[in-house]
mmCIF file of C-alpha atoms and ligand atoms in Angstrom:
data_model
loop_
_atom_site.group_PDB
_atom_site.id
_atom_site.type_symbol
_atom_site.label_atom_id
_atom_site.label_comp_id
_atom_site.label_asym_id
_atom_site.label_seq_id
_atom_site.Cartn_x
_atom_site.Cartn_y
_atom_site.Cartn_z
ATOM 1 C CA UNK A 470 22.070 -8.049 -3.290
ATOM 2 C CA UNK A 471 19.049 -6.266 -2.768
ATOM 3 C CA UNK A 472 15.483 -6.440 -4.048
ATOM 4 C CA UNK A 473 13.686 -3.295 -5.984
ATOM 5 C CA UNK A 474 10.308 -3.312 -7.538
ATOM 6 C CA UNK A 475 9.656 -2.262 -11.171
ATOM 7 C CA UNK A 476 6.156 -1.565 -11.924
ATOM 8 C CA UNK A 477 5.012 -2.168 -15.764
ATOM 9 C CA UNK A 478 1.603 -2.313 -17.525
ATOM 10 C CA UNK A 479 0.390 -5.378 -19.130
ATOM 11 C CA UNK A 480 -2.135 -5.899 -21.922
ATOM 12 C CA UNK A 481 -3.677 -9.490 -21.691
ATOM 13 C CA UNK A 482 -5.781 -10.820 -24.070
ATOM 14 C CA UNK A 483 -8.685 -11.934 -22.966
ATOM 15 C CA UNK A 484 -7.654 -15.790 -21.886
ATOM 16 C CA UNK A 485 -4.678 -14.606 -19.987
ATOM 17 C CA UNK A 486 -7.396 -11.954 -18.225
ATOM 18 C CA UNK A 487 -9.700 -14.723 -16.919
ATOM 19 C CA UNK A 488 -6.312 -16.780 -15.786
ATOM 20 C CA UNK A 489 -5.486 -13.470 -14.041
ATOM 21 C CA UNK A 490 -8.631 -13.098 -12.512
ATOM 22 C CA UNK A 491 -8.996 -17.161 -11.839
ATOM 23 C CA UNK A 492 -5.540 -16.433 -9.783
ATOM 24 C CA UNK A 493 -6.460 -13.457 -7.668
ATOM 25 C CA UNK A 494 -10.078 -14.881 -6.772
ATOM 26 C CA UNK A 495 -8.515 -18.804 -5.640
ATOM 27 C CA UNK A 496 -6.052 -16.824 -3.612
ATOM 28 C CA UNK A 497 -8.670 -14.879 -2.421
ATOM 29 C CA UNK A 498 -10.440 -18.149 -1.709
ATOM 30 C CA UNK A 499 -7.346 -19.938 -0.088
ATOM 31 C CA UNK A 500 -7.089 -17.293 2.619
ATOM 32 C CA UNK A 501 -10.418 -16.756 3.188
ATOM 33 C CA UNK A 502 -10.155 -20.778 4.224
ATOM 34 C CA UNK A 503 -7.401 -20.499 5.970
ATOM 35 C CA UNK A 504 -8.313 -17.490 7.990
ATOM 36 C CA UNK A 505 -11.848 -19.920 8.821
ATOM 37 C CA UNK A 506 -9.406 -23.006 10.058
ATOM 38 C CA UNK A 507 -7.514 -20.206 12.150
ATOM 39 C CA UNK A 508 -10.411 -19.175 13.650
ATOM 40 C CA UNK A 509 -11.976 -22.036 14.285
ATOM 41 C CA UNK A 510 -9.043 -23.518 15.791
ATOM 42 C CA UNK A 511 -8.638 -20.800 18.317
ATOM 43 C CA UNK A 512 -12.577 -21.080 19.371
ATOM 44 C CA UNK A 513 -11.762 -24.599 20.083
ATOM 45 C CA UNK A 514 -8.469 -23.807 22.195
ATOM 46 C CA UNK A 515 -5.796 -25.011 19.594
ATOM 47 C CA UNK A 516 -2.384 -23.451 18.724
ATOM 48 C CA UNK A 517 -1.760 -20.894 16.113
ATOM 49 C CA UNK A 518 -1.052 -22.969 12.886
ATOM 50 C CA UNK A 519 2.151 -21.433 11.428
ATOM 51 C CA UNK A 520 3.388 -20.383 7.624
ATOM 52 C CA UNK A 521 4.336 -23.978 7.204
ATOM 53 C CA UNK A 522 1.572 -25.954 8.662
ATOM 54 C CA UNK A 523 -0.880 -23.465 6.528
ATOM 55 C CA UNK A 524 1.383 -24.542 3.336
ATOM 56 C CA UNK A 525 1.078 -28.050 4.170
ATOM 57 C CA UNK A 526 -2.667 -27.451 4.446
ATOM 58 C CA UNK A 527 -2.723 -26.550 0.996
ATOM 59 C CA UNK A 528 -2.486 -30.642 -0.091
ATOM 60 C CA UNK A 529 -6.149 -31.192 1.797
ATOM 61 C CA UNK A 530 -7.272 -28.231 0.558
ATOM 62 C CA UNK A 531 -6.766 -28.692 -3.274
ATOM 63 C CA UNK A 532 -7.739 -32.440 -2.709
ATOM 64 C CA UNK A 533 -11.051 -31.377 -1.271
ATOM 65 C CA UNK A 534 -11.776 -28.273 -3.950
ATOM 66 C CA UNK A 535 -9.593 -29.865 -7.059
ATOM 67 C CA UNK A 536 -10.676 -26.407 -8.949
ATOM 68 C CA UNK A 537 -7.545 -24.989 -7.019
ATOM 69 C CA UNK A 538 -5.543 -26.492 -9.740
ATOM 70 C CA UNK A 539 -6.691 -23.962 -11.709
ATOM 71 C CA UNK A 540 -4.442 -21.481 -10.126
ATOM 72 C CA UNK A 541 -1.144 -20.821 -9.898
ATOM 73 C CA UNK A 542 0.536 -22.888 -7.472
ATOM 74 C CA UNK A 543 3.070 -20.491 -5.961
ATOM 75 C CA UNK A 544 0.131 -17.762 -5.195
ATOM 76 C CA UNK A 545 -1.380 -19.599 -3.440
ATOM 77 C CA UNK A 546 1.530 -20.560 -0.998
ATOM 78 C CA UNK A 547 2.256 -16.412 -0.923
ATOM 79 C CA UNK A 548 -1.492 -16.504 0.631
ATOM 80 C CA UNK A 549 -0.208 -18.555 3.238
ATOM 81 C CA UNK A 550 2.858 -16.504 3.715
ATOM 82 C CA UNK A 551 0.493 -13.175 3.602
ATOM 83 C CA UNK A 552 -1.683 -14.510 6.175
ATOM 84 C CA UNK A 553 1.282 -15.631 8.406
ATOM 85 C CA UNK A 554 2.095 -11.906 8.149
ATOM 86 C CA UNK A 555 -0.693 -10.120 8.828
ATOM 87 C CA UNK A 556 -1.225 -12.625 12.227
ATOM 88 C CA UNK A 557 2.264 -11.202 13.162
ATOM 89 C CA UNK A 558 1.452 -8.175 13.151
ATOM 90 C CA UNK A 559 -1.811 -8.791 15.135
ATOM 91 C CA UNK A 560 0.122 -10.785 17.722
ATOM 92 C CA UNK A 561 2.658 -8.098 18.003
ATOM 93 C CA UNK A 562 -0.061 -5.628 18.295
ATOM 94 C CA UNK A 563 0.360 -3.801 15.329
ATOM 95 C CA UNK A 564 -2.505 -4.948 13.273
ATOM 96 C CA UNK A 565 -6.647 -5.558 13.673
ATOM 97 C CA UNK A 566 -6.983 -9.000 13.703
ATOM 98 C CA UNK A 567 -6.899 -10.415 9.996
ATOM 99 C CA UNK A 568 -9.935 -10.087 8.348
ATOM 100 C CA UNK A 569 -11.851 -12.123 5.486
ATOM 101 C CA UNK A 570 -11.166 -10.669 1.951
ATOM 102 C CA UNK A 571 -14.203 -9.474 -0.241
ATOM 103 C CA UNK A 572 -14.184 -9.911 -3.584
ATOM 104 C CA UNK A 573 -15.344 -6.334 -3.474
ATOM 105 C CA UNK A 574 -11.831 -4.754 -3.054
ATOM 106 C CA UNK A 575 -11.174 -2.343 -5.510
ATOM 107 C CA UNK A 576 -7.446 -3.271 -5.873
ATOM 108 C CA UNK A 577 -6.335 -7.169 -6.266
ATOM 109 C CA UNK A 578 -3.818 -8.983 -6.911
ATOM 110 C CA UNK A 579 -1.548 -12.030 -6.480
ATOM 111 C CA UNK A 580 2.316 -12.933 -6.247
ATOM 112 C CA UNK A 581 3.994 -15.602 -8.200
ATOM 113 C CA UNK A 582 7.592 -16.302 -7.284
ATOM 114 C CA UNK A 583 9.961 -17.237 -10.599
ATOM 115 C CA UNK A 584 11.107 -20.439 -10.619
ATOM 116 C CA UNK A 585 13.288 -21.970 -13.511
ATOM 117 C CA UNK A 586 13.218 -18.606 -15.241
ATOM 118 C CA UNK A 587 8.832 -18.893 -15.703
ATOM 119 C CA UNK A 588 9.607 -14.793 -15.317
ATOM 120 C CA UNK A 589 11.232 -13.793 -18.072
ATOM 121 C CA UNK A 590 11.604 -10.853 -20.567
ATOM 122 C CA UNK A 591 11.251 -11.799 -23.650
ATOM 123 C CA UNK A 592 11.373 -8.578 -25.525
ATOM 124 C CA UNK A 593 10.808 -4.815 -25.425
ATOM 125 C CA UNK A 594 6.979 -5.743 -25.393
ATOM 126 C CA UNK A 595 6.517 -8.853 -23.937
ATOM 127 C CA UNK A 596 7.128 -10.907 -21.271
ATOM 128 C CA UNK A 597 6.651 -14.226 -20.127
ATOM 129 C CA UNK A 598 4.558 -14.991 -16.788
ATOM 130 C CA UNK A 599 3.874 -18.092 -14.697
ATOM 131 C CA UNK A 600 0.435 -19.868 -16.303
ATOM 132 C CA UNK A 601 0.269 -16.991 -18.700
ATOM 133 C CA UNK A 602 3.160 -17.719 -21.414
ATOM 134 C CA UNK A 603 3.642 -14.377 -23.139
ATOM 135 C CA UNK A 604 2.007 -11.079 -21.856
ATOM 136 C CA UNK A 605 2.213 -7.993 -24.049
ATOM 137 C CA UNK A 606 3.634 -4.985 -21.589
ATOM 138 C CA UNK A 607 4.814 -2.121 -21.417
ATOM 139 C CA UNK A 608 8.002 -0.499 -19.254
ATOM 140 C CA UNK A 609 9.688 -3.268 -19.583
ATOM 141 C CA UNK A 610 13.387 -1.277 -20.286
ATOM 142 C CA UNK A 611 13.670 -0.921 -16.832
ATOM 143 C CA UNK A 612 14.092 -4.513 -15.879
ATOM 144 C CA UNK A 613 17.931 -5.539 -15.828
ATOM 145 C CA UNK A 614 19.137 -8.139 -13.040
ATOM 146 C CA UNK A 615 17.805 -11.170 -11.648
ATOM 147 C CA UNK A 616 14.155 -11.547 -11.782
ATOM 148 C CA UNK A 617 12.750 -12.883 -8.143
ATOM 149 C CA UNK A 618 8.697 -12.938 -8.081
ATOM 150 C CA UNK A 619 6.368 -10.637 -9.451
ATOM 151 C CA UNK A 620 2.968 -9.120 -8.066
ATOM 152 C CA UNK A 621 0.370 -8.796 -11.002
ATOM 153 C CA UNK A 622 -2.238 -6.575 -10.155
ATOM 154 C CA UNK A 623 -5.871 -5.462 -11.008
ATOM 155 C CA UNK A 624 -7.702 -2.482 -10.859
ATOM 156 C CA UNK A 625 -11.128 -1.501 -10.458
ATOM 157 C CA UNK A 626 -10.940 -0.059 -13.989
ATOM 158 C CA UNK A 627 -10.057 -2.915 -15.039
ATOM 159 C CA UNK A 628 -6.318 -1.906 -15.752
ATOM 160 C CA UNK A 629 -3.547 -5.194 -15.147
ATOM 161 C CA UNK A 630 0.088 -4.179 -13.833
ATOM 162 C CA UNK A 631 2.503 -5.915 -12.341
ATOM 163 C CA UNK A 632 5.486 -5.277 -10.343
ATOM 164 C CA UNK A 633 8.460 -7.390 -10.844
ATOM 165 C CA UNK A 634 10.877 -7.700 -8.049
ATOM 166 C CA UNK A 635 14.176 -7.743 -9.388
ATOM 167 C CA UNK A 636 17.735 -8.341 -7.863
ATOM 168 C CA UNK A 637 20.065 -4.958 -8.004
ATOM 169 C CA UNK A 638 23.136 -4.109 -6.249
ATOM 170 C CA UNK A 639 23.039 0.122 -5.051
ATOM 171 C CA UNK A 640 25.732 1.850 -4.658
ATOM 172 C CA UNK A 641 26.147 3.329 -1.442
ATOM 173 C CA UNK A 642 25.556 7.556 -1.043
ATOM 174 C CA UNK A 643 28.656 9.263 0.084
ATOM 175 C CA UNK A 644 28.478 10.359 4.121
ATOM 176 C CA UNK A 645 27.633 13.788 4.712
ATOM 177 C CA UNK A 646 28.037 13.619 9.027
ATOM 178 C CA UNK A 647 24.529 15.003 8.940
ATOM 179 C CA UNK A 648 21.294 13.794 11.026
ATOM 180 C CA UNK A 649 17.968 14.837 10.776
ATOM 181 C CA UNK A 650 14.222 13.935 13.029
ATOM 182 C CA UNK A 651 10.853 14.084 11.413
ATOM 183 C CA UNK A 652 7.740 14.935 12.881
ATOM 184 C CA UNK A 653 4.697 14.161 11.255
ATOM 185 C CA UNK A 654 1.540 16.235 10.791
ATOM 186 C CA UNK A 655 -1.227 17.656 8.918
ATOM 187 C CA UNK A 656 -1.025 20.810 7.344
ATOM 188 C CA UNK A 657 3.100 20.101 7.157
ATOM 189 C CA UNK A 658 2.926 16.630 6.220
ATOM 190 C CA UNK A 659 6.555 16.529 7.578
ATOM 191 C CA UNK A 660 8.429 19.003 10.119
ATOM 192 C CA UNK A 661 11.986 18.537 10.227
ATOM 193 C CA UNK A 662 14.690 18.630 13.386
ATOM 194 C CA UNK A 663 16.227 21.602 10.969
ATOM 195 C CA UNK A 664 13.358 23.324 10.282
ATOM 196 C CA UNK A 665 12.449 22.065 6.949
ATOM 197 C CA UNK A 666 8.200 21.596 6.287
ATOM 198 C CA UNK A 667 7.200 19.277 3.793
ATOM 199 C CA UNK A 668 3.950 20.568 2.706
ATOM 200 C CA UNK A 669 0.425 18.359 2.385
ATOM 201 C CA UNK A 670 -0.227 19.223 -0.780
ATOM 202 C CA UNK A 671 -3.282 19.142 -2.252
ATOM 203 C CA UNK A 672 -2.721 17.296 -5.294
ATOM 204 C CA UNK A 673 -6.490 16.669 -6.212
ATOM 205 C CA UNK A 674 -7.781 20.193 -6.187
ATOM 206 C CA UNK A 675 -6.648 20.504 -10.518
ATOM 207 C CA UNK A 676 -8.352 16.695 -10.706
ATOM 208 C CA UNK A 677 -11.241 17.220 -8.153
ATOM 209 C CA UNK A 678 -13.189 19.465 -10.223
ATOM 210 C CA UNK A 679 -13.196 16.664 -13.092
ATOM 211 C CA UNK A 680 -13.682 13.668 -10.428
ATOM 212 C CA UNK A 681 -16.712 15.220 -9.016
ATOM 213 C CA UNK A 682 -18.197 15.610 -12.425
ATOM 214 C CA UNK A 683 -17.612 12.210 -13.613
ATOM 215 C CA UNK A 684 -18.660 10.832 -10.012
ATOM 216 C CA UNK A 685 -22.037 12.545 -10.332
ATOM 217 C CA UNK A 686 -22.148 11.519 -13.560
ATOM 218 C CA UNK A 687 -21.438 7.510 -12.557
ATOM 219 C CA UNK A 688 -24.550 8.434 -9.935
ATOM 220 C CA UNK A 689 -27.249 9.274 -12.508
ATOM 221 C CA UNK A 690 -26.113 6.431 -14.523
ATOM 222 C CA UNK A 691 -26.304 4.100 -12.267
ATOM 223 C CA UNK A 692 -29.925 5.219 -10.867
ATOM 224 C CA UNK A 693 -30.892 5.393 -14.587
ATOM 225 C CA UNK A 694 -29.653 1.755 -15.179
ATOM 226 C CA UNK A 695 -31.239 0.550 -11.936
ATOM 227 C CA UNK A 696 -35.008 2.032 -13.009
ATOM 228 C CA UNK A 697 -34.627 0.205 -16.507
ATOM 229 C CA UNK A 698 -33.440 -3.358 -14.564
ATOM 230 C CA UNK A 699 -35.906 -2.905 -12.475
ATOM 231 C CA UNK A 700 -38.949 -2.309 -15.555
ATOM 232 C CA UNK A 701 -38.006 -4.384 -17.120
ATOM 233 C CA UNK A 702 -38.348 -7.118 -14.413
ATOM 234 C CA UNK A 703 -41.500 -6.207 -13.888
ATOM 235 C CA UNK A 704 -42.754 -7.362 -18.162
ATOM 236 C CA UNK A 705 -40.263 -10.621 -17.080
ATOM 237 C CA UNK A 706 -37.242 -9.681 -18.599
ATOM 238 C CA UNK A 707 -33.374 -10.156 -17.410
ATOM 239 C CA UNK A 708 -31.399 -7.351 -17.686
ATOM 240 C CA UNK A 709 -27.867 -7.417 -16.981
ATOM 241 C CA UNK A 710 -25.935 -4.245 -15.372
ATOM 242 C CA UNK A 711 -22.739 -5.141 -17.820
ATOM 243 C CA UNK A 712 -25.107 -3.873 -20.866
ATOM 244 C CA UNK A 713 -25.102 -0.445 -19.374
ATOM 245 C CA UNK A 714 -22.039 0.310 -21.066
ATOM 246 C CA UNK A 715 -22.365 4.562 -19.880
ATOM 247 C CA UNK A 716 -22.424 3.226 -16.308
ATOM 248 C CA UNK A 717 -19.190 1.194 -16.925
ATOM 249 C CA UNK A 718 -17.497 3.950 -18.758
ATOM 250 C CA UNK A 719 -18.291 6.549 -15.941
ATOM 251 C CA UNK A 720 -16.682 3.907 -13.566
ATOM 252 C CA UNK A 721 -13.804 3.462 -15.203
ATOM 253 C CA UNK A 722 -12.847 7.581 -15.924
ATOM 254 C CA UNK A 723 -13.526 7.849 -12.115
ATOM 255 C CA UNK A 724 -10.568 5.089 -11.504
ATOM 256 C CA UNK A 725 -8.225 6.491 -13.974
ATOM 257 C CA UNK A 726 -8.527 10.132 -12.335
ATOM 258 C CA UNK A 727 -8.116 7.881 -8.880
ATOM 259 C CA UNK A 728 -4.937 6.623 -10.318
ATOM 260 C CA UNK A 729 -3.608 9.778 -11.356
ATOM 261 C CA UNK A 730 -4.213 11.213 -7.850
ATOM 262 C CA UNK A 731 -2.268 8.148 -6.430
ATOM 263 C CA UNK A 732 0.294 8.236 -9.410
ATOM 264 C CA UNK A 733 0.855 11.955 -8.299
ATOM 265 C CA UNK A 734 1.038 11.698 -4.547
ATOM 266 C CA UNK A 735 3.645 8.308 -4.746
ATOM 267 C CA UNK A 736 6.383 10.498 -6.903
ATOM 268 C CA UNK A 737 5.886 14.016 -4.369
ATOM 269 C CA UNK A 738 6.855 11.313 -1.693
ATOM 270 C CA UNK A 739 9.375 9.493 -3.564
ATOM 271 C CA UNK A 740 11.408 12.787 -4.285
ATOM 272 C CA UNK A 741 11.275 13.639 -0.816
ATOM 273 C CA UNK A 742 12.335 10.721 0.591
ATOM 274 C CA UNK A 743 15.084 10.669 -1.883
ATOM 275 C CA UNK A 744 16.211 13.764 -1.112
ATOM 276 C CA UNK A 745 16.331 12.743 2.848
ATOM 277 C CA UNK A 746 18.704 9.912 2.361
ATOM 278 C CA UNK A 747 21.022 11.912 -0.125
ATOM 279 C CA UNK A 748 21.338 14.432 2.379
ATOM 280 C CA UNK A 749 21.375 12.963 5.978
ATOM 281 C CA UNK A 750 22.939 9.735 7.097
ATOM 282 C CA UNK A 751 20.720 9.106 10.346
ATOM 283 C CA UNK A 752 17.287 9.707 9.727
ATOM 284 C CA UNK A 753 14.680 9.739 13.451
ATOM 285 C CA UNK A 754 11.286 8.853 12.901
ATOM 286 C CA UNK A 755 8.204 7.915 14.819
ATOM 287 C CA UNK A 756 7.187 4.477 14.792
ATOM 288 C CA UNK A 757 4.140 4.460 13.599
ATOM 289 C CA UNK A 758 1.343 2.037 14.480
ATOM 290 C CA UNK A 759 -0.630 1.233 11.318
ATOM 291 C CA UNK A 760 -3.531 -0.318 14.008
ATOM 292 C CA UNK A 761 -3.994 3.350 15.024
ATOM 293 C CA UNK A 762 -4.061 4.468 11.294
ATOM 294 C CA UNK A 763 -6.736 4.122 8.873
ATOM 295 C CA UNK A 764 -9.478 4.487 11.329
ATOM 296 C CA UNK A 765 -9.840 7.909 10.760
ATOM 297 C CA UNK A 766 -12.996 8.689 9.103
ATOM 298 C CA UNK A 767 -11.991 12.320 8.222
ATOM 299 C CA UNK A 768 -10.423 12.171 4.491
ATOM 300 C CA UNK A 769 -7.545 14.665 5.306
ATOM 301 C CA UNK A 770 -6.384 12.782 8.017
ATOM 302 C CA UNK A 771 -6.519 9.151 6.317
ATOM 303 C CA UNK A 772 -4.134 10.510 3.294
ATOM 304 C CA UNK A 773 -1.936 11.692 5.437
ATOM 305 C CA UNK A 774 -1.903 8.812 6.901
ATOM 306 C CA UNK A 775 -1.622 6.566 4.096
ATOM 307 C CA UNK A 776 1.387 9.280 2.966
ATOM 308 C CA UNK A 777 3.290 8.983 6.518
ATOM 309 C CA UNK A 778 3.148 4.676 5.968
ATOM 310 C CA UNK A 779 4.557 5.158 2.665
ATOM 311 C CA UNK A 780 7.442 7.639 3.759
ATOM 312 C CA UNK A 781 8.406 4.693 6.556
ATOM 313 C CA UNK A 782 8.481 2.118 3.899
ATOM 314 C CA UNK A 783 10.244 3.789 1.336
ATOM 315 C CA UNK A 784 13.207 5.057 4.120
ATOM 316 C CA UNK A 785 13.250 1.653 5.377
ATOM 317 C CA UNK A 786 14.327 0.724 1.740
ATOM 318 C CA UNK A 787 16.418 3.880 0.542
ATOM 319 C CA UNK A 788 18.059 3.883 3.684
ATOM 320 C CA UNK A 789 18.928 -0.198 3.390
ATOM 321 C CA UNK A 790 20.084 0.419 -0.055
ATOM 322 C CA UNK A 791 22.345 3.543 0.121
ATOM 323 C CA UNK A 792 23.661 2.542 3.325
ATOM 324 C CA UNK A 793 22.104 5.032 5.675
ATOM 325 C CA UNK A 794 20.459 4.269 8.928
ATOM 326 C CA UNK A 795 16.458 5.010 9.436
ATOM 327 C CA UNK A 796 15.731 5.084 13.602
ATOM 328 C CA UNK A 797 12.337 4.255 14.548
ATOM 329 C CA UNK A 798 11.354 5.550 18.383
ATOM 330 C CA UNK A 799 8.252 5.893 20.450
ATOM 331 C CA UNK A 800 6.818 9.592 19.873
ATOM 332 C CA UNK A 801 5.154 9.786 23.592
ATOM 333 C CA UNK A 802 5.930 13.095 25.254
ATOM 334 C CA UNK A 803 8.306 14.463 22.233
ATOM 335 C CA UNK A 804 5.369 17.418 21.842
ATOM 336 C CA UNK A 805 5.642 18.442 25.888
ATOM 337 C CA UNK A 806 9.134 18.450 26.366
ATOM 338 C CA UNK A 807 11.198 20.991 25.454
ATOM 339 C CA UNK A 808 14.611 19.975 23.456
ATOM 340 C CA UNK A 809 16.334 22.349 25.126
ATOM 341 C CA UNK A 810 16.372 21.817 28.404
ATOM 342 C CA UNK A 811 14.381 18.224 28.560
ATOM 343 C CA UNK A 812 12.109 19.567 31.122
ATOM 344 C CA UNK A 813 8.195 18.868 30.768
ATOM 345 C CA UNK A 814 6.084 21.540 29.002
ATOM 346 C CA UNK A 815 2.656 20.696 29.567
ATOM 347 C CA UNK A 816 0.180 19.712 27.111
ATOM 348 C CA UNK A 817 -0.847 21.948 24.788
ATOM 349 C CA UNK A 818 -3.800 22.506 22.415
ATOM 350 C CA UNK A 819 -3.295 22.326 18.722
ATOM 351 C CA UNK A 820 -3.627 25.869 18.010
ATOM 352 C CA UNK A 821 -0.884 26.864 19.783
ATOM 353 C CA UNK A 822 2.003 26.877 17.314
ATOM 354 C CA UNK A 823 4.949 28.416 19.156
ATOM 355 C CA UNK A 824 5.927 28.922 23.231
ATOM 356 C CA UNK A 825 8.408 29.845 25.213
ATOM 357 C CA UNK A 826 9.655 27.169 27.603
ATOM 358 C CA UNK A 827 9.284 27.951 31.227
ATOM 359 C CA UNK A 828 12.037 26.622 32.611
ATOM 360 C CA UNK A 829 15.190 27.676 30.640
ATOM 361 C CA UNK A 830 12.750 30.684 28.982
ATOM 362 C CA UNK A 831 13.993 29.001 25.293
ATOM 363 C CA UNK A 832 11.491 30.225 22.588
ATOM 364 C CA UNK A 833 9.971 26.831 20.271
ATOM 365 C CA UNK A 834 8.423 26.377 16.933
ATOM 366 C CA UNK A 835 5.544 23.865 18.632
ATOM 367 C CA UNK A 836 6.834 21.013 15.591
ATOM 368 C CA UNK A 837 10.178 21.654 15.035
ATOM 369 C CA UNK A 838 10.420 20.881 18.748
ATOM 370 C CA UNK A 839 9.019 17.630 18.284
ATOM 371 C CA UNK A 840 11.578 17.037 15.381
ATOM 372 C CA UNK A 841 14.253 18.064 17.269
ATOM 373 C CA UNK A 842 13.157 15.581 20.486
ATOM 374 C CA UNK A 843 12.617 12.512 18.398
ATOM 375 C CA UNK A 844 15.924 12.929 16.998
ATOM 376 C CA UNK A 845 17.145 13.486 20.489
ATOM 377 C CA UNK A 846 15.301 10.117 21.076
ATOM 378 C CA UNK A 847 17.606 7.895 19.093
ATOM 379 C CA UNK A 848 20.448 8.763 21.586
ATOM 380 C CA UNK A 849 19.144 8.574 24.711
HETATM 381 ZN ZN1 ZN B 2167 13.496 24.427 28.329
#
């Protein structure tokens, strides 16, 4: 059996809403704790407290803050489980070292694992939730098989989803004998071993235009808002920014038109990817480091980013569930060396697109090349 997510909207009234939020700020809270203990214990020379012993923490914990209660119980243990994961990755050097959470972050959210069927559809427009009882939803046709946990989700607009993990057996693609190596870049998001360029496109350019306006918009608002607080201070009034309902409103179009942007960009990858699996059997990629991601400051280069993490993830799973095999290898020297011969190339500047190798006298497309050497990789 394997696990697939199905994402679905909810519509909580306004009790369930401050449970949801009560849930994603004590998890917040828990880790933020834990991540302290860590710390401190490594100042002081102790040993890495594991999942477990961070679980077990969770006793002292709610005895000293009893508002934990509030929360639900199993989201809290995920924090545990979250943090565990993100020190793995820093000790395997994948991974900054785990930082504290702000309550800041545009996107939140907590997991809840089902136990005794608490996760449950009830009908086409409802469901039933751990500490929640019944949620109104929507999307909820597409849930059929065992239901495992669920991630609920909020926005900055203000916008609830979940995603409910649920059991499903996929049938396995036929074998077509074919291979294929991906190399990843800018302008082609991805080159293929074959030839193939998947192009970066530029899904925002239709939504910019309408983001810019409402961003600007969400500026003057804002500066508008902040004069009036800040009169009105002055003749000994309180003015709070949540009865600027304009500046809330700007906000919020500026998230939806985020969302569509994301909404966008997660199906162009999700067809391609799709496509890959249905057509090759042995897919090459680099492994990618997310510690050297997301540090770019330049906005091109963080999407793609963000869009080259996604493509790993979602051929880790495709290929797990249609039975195909995903290859991750080093990428070191698979731009210099020429696939024909293996012989060293040289470095080369970006701008040069194409060469001719010197050694067997082989003419390369510069990325194609590296396609064709990363798949080469997963052999040698
Ligand atoms: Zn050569």
């Amino acid at each position: 059996m394997k696990l697939k997510g199905v994402k679905i909207k909810l519509k909580p009234n306004e009790s369930q809403k401050n449970q949801i939020d009560t849930n994603i700020n004590l998890r917040r809270f828990v880790k933020n704790q834990l991540l302290n203990m860590q710390q401190t214990r490594y100042r002081n020379g102790g040993n890495y407290t594991s999942k477990f012993g961070m679980i077990y923490c969770l006793k002292a914990l709610k005895i000293e803050f009893p508002f934990l209660r509030q929360a639900e119980s199993t989201c809290l243990e995920y924090a545990c489980a979250d943090l565990d994961q993100s020190y793995q990755r820093f000790f395997k050097n994948q991974n900054d070292s785990p930082k504290f959470e702000s309550r800041k972050r545009p996107h939140n959210s907590y997991k809840s694992k089902c136990i005794n069927n608490n996760i449950q559809v009830v009908d086409n427009h409802a469901i039933k939730l751990p500490k929640l009882g019944t949620v109104k939803a929507y999307g909820l046709n597409r849930i059929n098989g065992r239901i495992k946990s669920v991630v609920v989700h909020k926005d900055s607009a203000g916008i609830y989803t979940a995603t409910i993990q649920v059991e499903h057996e996929p049938v396995e693609l036929p074998k077509t004998n074919k291979q294929v190596g991906l190399d990843l870049g800018l302008a082609d998001l991805v080159i293929q071993s074959d030839g193939f360029k998947l192009k970066n496109k530029k899904f925002e350019r239709s939504l910019a235009k309408k983001r810019h306006a409402w961003e600007r918009k969400l500026a003057r608002r804002r500066l508008q808002a902040k004069k009036k607080i800040e009169a009105a201070k002055k003749s000994g009034v309180e003015l709070e920014w949540s009865s600027f309902k304009n500046v809330e409103k700007a906000r919020k179009m500026v998230a939806k038109i985020n969302r569509k942007i994301a909404n966008q960009r997660e199906d162009y990858l999700q067809k391609y990817t799709t496509q890959l699996v249905k057509e090759f059997d042995l897919i090459v990629m680099e492994d990618l480091k997310t510690k050297n991601l997301m540090k770019n400051k330049r906005l091109s280069r963080s999407i793609a980013d963000s869009s080259w993490a996604k493509i790993k993830t979602m051929l880790q799973y495709k290929c797990d569930w249609y039975g195909k095999e995903l290859i991750l290898v080093a990428p070191q020297y698979t731009s210099q060396n020429c696939s024909s011969c293996g012989k060293n190339t040289g470095k080369k500047p970006l701008h040069i697109r194409e060469f001719t190798c010197p050694h067997c006298g082989v003419h390369h497309d510069r990325d194609v090349n590296a396609g064709i050497n990363i798949l080469n990789k997963a052999f040698a």
